[in-house]
mmCIF file of C-alpha atoms in Angstrom:
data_model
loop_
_atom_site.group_PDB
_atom_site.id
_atom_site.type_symbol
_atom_site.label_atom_id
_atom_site.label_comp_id
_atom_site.label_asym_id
_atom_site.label_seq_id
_atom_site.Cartn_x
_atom_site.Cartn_y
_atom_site.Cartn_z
ATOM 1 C CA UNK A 1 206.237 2.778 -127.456
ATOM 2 C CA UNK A 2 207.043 1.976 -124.190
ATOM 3 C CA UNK A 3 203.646 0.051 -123.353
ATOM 4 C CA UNK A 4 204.227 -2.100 -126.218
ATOM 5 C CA UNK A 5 208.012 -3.015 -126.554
ATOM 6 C CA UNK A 6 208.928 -1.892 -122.681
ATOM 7 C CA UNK A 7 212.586 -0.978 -121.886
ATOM 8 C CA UNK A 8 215.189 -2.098 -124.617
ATOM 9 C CA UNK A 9 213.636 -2.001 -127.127
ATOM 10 C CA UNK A 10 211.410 1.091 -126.649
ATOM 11 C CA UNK A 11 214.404 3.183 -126.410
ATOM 12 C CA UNK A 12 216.324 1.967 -129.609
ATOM 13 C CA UNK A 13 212.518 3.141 -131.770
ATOM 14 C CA UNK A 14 212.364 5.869 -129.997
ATOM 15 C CA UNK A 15 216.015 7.163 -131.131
ATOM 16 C CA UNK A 16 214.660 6.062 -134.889
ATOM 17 C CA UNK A 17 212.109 8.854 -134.164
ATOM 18 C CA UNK A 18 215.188 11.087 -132.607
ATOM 19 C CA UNK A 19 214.029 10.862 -129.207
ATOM 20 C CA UNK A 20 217.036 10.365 -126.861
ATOM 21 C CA UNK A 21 215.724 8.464 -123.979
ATOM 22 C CA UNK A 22 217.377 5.363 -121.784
ATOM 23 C CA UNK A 23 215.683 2.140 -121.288
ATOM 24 C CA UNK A 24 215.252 2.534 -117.332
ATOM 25 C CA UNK A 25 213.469 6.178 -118.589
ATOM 26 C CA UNK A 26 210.915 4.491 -120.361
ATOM 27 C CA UNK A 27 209.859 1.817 -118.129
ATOM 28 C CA UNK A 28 210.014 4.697 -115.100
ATOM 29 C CA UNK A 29 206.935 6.443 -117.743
ATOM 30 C CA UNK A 30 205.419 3.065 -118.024
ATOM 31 C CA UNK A 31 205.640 2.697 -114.475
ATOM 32 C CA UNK A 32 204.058 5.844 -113.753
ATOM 33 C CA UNK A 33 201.306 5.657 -116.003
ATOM 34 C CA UNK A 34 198.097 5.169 -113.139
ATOM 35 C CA UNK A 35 195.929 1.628 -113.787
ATOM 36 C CA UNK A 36 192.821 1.553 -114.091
ATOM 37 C CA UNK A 37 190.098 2.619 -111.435
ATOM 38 C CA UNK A 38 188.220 -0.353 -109.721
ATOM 39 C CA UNK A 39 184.307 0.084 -109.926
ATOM 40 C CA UNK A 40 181.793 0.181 -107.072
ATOM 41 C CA UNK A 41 180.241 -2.946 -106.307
ATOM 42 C CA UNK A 42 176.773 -3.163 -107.388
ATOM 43 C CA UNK A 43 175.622 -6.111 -105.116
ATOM 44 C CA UNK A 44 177.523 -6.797 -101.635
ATOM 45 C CA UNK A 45 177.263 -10.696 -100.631
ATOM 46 C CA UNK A 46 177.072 -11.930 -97.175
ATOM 47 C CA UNK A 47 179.788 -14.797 -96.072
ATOM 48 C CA UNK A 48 177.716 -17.598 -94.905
ATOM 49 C CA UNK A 49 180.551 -19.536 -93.353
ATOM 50 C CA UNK A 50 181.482 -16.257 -91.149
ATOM 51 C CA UNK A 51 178.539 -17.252 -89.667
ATOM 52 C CA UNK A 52 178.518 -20.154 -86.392
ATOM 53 C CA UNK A 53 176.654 -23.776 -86.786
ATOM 54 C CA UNK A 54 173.362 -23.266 -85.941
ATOM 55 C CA UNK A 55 172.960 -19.092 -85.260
ATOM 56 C CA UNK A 56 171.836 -17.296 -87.594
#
C-alpha cells in the first residue's frame, strides 16, 4: 500500500483493512525498503579525452 499511494493515503486503506498505522509510519517502511542492486559492468571504456594532445 504504501509503494503505491505513499503517506496519506496509504494510511487511511490501511485502517479499511484495520491496520492502525500513521502516514509518516508508512513512508518510514517505504523508505526503508533497500533499491535495487547495481550490476557489474561487463565492458569498462577508456576516456579518450583523459588522455593529452598527441601522447598516447
Amino acid at each position: 500500500m504504501g509503494l503505491a499511494l505513499a503517506g496519506r493515503a496509504g494510511a487511511r486503506l490501511a485502517d479499511v483493512f484495520g491496520i492502525s498505522v500513521s502516514r509518516s509510519t508508512v513512508l518510514r517502511l517505504v523508505d526503508a525498503i533497500p533499491g535495487p542492486q547495481p550490476s557489474a559492468p561487463r565492458v569498462v571504456g577508456i576516456d579518450e579525452y583523459a588522455m593529452r594532445k598527441g601522447r598516447v
